XYZ file of C-alpha atoms in Angstrom:
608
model
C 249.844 74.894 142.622
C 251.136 74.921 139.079
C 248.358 72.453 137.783
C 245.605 75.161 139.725
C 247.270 78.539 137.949
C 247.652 76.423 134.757
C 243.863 75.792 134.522
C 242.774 79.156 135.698
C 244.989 80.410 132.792
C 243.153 77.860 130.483
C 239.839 78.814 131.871
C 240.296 82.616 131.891
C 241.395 82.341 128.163
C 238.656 79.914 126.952
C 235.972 82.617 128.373
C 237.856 85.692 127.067
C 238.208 83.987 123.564
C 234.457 83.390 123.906
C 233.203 86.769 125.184
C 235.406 88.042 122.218
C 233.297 86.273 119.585
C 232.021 88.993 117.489
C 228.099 89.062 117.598
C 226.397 90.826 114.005
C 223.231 92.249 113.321
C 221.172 90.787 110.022
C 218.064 92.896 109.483
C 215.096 93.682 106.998
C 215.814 97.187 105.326
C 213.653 99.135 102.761
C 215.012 97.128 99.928
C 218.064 95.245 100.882
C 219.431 93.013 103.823
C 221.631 95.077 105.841
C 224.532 93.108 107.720
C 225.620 95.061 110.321
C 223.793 98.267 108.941
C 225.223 97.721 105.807
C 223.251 96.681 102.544
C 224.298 93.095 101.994
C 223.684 90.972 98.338
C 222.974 87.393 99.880
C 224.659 85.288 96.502
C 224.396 81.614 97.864
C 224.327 77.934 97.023
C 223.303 75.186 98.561
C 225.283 72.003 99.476
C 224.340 69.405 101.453
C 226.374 67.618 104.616
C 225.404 63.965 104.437
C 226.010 64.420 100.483
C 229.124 65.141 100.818
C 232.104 63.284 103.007
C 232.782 65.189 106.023
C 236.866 65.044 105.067
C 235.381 66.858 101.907
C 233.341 69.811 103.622
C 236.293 72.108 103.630
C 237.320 71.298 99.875
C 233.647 72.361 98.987
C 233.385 75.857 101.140
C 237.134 76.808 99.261
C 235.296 75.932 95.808
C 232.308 78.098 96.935
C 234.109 81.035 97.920
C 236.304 80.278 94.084
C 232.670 80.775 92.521
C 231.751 83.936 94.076
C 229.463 82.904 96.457
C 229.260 84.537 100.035
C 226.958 82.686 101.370
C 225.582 78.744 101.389
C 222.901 76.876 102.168
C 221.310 74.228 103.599
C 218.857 71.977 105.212
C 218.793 69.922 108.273
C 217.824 66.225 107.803
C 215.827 64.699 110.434
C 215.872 61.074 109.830
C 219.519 61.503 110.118
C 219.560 63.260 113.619
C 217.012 60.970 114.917
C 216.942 57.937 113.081
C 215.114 55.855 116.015
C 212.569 57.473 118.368
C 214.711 59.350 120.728
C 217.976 58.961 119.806
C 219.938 61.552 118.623
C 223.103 61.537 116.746
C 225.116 64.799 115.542
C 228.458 62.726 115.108
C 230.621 62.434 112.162
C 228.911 63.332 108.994
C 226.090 64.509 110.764
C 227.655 67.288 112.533
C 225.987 70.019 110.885
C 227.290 72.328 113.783
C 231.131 71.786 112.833
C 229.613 71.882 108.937
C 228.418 75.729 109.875
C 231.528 76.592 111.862
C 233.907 75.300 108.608
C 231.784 77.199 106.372
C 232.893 80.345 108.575
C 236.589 79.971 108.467
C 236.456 79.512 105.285
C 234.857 82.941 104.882
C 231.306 81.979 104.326
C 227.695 82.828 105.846
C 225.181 80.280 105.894
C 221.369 79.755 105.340
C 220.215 77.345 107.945
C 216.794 75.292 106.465
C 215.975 72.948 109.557
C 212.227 72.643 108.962
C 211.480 69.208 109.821
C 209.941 68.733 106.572
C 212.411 69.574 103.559
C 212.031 67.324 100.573
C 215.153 67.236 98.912
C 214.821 64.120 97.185
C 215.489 62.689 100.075
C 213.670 59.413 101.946
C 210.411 60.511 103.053
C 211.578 64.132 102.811
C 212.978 64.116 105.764
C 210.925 62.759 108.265
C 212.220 59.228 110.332
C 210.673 56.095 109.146
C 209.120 55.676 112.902
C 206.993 58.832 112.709
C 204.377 55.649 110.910
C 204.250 53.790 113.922
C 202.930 55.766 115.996
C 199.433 55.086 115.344
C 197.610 58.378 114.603
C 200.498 60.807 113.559
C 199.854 62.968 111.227
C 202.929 64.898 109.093
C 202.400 68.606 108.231
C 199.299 68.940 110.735
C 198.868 70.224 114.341
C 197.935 66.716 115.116
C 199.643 66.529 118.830
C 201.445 63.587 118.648
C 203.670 65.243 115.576
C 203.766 68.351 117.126
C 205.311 66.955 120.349
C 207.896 64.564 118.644
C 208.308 68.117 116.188
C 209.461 69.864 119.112
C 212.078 67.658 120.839
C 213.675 67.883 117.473
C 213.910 71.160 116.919
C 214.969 71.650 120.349
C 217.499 69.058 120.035
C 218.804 71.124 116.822
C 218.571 74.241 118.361
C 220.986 72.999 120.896
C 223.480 72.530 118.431
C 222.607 75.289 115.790
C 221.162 78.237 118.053
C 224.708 79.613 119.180
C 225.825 80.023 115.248
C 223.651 82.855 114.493
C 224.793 86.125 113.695
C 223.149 87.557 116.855
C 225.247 85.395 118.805
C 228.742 85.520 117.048
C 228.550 83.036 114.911
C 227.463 82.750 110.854
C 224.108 81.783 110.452
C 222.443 84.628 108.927
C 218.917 83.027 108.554
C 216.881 80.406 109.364
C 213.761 79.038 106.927
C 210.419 77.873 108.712
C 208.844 74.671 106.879
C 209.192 74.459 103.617
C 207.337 75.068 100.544
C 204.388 74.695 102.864
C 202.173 76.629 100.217
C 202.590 74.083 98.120
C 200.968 71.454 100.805
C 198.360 73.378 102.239
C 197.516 76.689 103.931
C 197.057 76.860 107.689
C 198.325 79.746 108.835
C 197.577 78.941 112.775
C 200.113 75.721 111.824
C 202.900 77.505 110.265
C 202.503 79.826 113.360
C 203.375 76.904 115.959
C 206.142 76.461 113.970
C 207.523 79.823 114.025
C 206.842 79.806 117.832
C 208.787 76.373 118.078
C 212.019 77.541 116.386
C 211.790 81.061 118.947
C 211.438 78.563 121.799
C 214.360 76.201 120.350
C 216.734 79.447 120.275
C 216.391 80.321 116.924
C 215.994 84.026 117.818
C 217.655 85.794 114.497
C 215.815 86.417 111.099
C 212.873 83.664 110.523
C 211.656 83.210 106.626
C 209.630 81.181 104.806
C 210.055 79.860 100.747
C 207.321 78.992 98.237
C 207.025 78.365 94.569
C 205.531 81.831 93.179
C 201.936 80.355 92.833
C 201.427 79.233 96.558
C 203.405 82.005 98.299
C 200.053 83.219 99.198
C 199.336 79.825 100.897
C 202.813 79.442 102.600
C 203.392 82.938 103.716
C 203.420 84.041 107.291
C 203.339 87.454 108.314
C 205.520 89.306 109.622
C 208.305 86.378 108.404
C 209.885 87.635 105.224
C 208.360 85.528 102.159
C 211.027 84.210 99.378
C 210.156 82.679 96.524
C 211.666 79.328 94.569
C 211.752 78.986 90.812
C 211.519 82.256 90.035
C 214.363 84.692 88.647
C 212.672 87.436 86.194
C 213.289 90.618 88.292
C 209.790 92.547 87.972
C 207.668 89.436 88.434
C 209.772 88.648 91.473
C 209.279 91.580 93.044
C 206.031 92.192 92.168
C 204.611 88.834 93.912
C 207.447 89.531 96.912
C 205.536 92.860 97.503
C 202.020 91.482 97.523
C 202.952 90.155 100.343
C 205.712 91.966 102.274
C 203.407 95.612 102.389
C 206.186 96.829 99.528
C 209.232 96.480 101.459
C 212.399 94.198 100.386
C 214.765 92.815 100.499
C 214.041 90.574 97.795
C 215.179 86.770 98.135
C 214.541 83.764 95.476
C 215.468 80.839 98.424
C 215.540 78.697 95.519
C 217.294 79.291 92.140
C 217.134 76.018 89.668
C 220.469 75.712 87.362
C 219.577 72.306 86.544
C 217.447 69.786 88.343
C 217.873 65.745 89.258
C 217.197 62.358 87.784
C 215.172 59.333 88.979
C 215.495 55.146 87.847
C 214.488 54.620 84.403
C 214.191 58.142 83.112
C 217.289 60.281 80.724
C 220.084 61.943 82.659
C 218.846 66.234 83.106
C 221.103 68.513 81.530
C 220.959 72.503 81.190
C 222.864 74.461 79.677
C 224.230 76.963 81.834
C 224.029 79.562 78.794
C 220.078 79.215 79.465
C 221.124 80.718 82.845
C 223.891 83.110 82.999
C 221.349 85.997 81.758
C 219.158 85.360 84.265
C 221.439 85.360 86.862
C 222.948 88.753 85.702
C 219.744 90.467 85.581
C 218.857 89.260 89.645
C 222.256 90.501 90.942
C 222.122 93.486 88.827
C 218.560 94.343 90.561
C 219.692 93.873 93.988
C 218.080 90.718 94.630
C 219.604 87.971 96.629
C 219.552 84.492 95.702
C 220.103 80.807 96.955
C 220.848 78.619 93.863
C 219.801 74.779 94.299
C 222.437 73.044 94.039
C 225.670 74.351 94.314
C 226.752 71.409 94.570
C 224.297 67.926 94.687
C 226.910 65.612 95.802
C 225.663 61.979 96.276
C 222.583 60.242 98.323
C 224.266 57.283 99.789
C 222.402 54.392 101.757
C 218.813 54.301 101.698
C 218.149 58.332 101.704
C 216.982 58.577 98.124
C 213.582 59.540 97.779
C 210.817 59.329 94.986
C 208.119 61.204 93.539
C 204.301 60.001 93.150
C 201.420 61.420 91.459
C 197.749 61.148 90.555
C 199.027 60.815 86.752
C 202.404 59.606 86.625
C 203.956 56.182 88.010
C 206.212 55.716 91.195
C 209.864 57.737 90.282
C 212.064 56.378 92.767
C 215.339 58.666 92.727
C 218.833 58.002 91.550
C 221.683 58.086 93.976
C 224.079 60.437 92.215
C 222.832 63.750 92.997
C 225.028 65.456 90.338
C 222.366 68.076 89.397
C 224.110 68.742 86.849
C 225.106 71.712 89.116
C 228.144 73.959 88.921
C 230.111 71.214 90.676
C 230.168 67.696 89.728
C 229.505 64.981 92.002
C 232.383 64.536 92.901
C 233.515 68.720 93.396
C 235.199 69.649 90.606
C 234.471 73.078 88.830
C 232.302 72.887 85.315
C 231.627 74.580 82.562
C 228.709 76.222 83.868
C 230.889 76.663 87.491
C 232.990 78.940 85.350
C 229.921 80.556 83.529
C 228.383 81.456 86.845
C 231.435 83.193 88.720
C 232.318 85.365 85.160
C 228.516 86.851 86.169
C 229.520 87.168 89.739
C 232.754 88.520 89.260
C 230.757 91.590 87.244
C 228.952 92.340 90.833
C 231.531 92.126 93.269
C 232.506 95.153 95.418
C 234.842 97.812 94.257
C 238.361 95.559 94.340
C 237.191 92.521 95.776
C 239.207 89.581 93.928
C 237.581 86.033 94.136
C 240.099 83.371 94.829
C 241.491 81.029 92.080
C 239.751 77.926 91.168
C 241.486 74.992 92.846
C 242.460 72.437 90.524
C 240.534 69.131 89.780
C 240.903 66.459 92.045
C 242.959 63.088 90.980
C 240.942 60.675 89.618
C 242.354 56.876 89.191
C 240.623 53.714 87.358
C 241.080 49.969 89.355
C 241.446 47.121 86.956
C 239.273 44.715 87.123
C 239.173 42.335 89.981
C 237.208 39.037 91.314
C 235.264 39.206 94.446
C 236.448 36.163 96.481
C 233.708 35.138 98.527
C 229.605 34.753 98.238
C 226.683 33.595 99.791
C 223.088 33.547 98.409
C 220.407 35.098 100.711
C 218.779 32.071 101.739
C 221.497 30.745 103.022
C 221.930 33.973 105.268
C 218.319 34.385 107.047
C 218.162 36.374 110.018
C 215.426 35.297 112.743
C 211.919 35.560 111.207
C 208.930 37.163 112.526
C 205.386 34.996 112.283
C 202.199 36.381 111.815
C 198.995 36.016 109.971
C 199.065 38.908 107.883
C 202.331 40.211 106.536
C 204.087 42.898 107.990
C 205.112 45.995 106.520
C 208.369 47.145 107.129
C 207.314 50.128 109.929
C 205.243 47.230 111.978
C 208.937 45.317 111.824
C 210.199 48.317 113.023
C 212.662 48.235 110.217
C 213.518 51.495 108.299
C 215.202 50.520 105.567
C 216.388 48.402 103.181
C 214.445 44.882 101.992
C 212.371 42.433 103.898
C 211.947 38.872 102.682
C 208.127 36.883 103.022
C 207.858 33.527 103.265
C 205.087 31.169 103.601
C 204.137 27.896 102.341
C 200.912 26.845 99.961
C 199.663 23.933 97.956
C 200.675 23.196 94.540
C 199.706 21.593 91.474
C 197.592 24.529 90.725
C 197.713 27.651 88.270
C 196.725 30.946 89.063
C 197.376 35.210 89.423
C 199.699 35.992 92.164
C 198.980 39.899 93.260
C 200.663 41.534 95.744
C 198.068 44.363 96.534
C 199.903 47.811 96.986
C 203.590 46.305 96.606
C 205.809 49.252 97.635
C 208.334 48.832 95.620
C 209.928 46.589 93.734
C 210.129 42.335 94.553
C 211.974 39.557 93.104
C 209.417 36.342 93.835
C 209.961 32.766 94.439
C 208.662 28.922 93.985
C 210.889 26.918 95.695
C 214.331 28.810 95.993
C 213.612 29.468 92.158
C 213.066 32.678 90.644
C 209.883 32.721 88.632
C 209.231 36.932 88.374
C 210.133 40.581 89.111
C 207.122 43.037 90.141
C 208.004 46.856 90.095
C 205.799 49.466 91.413
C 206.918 51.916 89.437
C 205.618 50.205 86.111
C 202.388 49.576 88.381
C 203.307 45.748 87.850
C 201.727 44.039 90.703
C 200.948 40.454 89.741
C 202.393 37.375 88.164
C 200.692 33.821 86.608
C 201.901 31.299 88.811
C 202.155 27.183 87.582
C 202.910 25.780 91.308
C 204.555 22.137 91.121
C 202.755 19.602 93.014
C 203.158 19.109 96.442
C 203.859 22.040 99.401
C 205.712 24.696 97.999
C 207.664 28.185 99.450
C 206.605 31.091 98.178
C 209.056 33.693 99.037
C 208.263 37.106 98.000
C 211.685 39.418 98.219
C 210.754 42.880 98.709
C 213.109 46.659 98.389
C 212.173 49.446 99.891
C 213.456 52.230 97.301
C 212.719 55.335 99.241
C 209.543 56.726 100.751
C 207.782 59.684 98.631
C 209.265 63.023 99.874
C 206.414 65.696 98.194
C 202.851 65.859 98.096
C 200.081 64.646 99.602
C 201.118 60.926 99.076
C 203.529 61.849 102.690
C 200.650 60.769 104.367
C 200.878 56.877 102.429
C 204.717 55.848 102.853
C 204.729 52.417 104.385
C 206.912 49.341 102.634
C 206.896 46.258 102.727
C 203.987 44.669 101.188
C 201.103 46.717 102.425
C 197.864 45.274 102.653
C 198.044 41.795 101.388
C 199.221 38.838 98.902
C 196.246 37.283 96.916
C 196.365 33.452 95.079
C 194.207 32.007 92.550
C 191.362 34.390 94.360
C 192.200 33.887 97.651
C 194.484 35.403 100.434
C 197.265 33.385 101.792
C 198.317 33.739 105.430
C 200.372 32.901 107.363
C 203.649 34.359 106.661
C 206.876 34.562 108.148
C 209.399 37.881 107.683
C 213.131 38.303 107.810
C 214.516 41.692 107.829
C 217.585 42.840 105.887
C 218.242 46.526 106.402
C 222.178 46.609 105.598
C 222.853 48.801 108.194
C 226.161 46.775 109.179
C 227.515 44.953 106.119
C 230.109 43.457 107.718
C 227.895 41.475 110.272
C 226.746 39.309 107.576
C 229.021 36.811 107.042
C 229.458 33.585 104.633
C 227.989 30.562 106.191
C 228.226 26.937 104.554
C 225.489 26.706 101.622
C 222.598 24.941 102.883
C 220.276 26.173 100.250
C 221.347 25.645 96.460
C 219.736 28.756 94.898
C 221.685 29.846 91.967
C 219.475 32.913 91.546
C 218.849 33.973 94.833
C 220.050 37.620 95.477
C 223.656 37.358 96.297
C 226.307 39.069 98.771
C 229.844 39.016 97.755
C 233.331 40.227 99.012
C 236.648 40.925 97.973
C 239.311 43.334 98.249
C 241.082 45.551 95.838
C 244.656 47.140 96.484
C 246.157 50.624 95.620
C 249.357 51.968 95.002
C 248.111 55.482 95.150
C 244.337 56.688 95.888
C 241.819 59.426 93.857
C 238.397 59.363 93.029
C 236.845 56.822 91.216
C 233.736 55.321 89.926
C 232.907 51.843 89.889
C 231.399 50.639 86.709
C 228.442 48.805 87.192
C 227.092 48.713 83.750
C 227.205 44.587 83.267
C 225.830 44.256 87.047
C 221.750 44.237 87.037
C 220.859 45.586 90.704
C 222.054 46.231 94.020
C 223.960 48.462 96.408
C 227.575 48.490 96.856
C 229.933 49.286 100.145
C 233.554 49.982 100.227
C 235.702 50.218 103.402
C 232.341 49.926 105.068
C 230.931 53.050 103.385
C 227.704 52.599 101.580
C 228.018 53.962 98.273
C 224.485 53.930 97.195
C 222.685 51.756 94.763
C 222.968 50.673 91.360
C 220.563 49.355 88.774
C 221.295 48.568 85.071
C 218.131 50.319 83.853
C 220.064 53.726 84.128
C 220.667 56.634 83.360
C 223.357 55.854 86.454
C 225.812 53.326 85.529
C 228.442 54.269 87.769
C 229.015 54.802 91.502
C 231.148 57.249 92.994
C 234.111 56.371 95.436
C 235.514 59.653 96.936
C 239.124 59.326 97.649
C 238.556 60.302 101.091
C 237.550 56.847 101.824
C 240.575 54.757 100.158
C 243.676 53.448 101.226
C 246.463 52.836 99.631
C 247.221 49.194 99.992
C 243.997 47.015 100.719
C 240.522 48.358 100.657
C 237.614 46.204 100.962
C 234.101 45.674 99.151
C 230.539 43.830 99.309
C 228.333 44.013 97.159
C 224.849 43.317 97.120
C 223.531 42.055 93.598
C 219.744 41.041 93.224
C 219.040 40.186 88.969
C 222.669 38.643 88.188
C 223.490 36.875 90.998
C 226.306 35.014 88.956
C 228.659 38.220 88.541
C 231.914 38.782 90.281
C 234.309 41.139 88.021
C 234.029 44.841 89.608
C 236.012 47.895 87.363
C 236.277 50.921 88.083
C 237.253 54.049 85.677
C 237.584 57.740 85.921
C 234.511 59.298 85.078
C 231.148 58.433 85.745
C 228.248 57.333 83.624
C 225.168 59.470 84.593
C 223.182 59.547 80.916
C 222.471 55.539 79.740
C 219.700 54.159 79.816
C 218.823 50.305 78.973
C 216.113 49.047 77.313
């Protein structure tokens, strides 16, 4: 009897604590957003989950609320929540739902930006690798294979994001349909079906859309309420916000630019935040609401950098630090331009409203340098291969990431052009277990002169994937792998065989007993360093050449001596004190071994 009155107790409380949730309004007024009635200043900035440790999510929201902000941001990554074709996973850092309900006890409202498509900078701007194998698909269309797999994923997210809305007690003030879809094209029946897929998911509050100020035209759906990105002089903001809102506010820039990121090969991006701090004062001082990108960048980790492509300009595949050069660092802490930003905030807060202090800067530690203690060359860790005649691109593998190695075998005692015809992106190739050249899409370096030795030779042909483009109409073009086909002295070889390495569990690959003596074969090594005391840190990979490094199973991101990254961020959430492990994956210098680490990164060299 005790256990039944004890759960009725339990039960009647849970519902009572529930039915108690306070529900808010968020409307359209004349000029303003009006929370509850009230006229309510959206000042936001956006920070990404899976950029940021989920241990860390709290530490960010306090330094958001020390800025001034009310309000953050963000979008909802797809590939993430469905990285293979029906198979969902909200856990751990990808619980955006517990990321929305920290952000409201620590005081904050939040933009929710789950269009499937959201750019970012992120792989394939957020659409799953497996989206190419189904034969047809189309991205950004109402092609009906994309429009069904569209909908169990917003449904899916709607599940876990629909009860956080403001309507139903919860924080989400907003939600953002597609994204800079202006930009792409202009169907107006499309952006419809999404609108009527985010009603049907649950996502029953405020619906907007966001375009830069040229294509707003193009990406606006009426009766949403159009915001505009890169935009931030008052008049001209309102003036194109009217064109197409019949002359009624509120007035919202969804994205506000403090700074902007960096890709392989190209100088670090700096701004100074004196450039800025007018600007922002004359937006809040007109009543306009704002959503600066980023608040805080944070780091892409694994695979999930993306890359830019155009008609003029080479391949830019995308850094992994995702500093931003925002008002917090990569790793949190407040900057210069942090405290810029809330002295212009602090000007337009209500009538004794007293932002919090800023909390200090986190510890920060350097590691001596250490020896990794084990290694094995890849050769001499093959997985099972795949035959076929043609090679296979990394979607037919049904591999999403990381690098595939090819492998077939051809006569020698011949000289001739070795092309790899559309290489995406970057190989290391092969004559025997011997290195003999590097291709790199980005420098549109496709081909080598081979001298083949007599006899029957392997030609292996290493190949990274280093991120799918995530804007423009080059979406529709995003396989890896080696694409079409491999071309010798003239002629196409066949015939090849394909083993997959997409790093998804480091610590599966083990050292086996050399078999293969390939001193410049890429390389995986491990060691382990110990602490007395943990903080964040940033291992120095300056005398490395390229790779991707994981430490207590967490994959850091990758590395590559051409810069401007040099360094690699560690957050101390992941450390122990006492032993913490490491692998590294190193494809140009094979022969290294000595990690560092010190206590600032290096975001701004560059190698010749």
């Amino acid at each position: 009897m005790r256990k039944i009155l004890l759960f009725i107790l339990c039960f009647y409380c849970s519902v009572n604590g529930f039915s108690q949730q306070v529900k808010h309004s968020f409307e359209l007024g004349q000029n303003e957003f009006l929370l509850d009635g009230k006229p309510f200043q959206i000042i936001s900035g956006e920070i990404h989950y899976p950029r940021v440790p989920k241990e860390a999510w709290r530490e960010r929201m306090k330094m958001a609320r020390a800025m001034g902000l009310n309000t953050i941001g963000t979008y909802v990554f797809w590939n993430l929540h469905e990285p293979q074709k029906g198979k969902f996973d909200f856990s751990g850092n990808n619980d955006i739902a517990e990321f929305v309900k920290i952000a409201k006890e620590e005081g904050l409202w939040v933009i929710l930006r789950p269009s499937p498509y959201v750019c970012a900078e992120w792989e394939f701007g957020g659409y799953p690798y497996w989206l190419q194998t189904e034969k047809g698909l189309v991205v950004r269309s109402k092609e009906s294979q994309y429009l069904n797999e569209y909908k169990k994923y917003i449904n899916e997210v709607g599940k876990q994001l629909a009860p956080l809305q403001v309507n139903h007690g919860g924080n989400v003030l907003m939600v953002q349909v597609e994204n800079e879809y202006g930009s792409y094209a202009a169907d107006k029946d499309y952006l419809d079906i999404n609108r009527k897929m985010f009603v049907e998911a649950g996502f029953d509050g405020l619906l907007y859309t966001c375009d830069p100020e040229p294509d707003i035209k193009n990406g606006y759906l009426p009766g949403l309420l159009p915001a505009i990105n890169g935009q931030d002089d008052p008049e001209r903001v309102k003036a194109m916000l009217n064109k197409h809102h019949e002359g009624k506010g509120p007035y919202f820039i969804a994205e506000w630019y403090p700074a902007w990121f960096d890709w392989w090969g190209a100088p670090h991006h700096t701004v100074p935040a004196e450039q800025y701090t007018g600007k922002l004062d004359a937006v809040l001082a007109a009543g306009i609401s704002i959503n600066m990108y980023m608040f805080h960048g944070g780091t892409t980790r694994g695979f999930m950098n993306g890359a830019n492509y155009k008609d003029v300009s080479p391949y830019e595949p995308q850094i992994s630090s995702y500093d931003y050069d925002a008002p917090l660092d990569e790793a949190g802490n407040a900057t210069g331009k942090f405290r810029q930003f809330r002295a212009v905030i602090e000007k337009h807060l209500t009538k004794g409203e007293i932002l919090p202090a800023i909390p200090a800067p986190k510890p920060t530690i350097s590691i001596k340098p250490f020896k990794l203690i084990s290694k094995s060359n890849l050769f001499n860790v093959l997985p099972a291969g795949v035959n076929n005649e043609k090679p296979l691109t990394f979607e037919d593998l049904k591999q999403d990431y990381g690098y595939v190695l090819y492998r077939t075998k051809i006569s020698g005692g011949r000289k001739g052009l070795l092309q790899v015809k559309q290489l995406r992106d970057f190989a290391l190739v092969f004559i025997n277990q011997k290195r003999v050249g590097v291709l790199d899409r980005r420098v549109l370096l496709d081909s080598l002169t081979l001298d083949l030795p007599k006899g029957e030779v392997t030609l292996d042909i290493f190949v990274e994937n280093m991120g799918r483009i995530n804007y423009g109409k080059y979406l529709l073009e995003n396989k890896k792998g080696v694409t079409e086909k491999v071309i010798f002295a003239g002629k196409e070889i066949k015939n090849w065989q394909m083993f997959g390495f997409p790093f998804n569990n480091i610590s599966a690959i083990a050292p086996k007993k050399a078999i293969v003596n390939a001193p410049e074969a890429p390389s995986i090594s491990k060691g382990i360093f110990n602490l007395e005391k943990v903080g964040d840190t940033y291992l120095d990979m300056t005398e490395w050449g390229k790779g991707i490094v994981w430490v207590n199973g967490h994959n850091l991101g990758k590395y590559w001596s051409i810069g401007p990254q040099q360094t690699l961020y560690v957050p101390k959430e992941w450390l122990h004190v006492g032993k913490n492990e490491i692998a590294v994956f190193e494809l140009l210098k094979p022969g290294q071994e000595i990690i560092t680490a010190i206590d600032k990164p290096i975001l701004n060299k560059l190698s010749k």
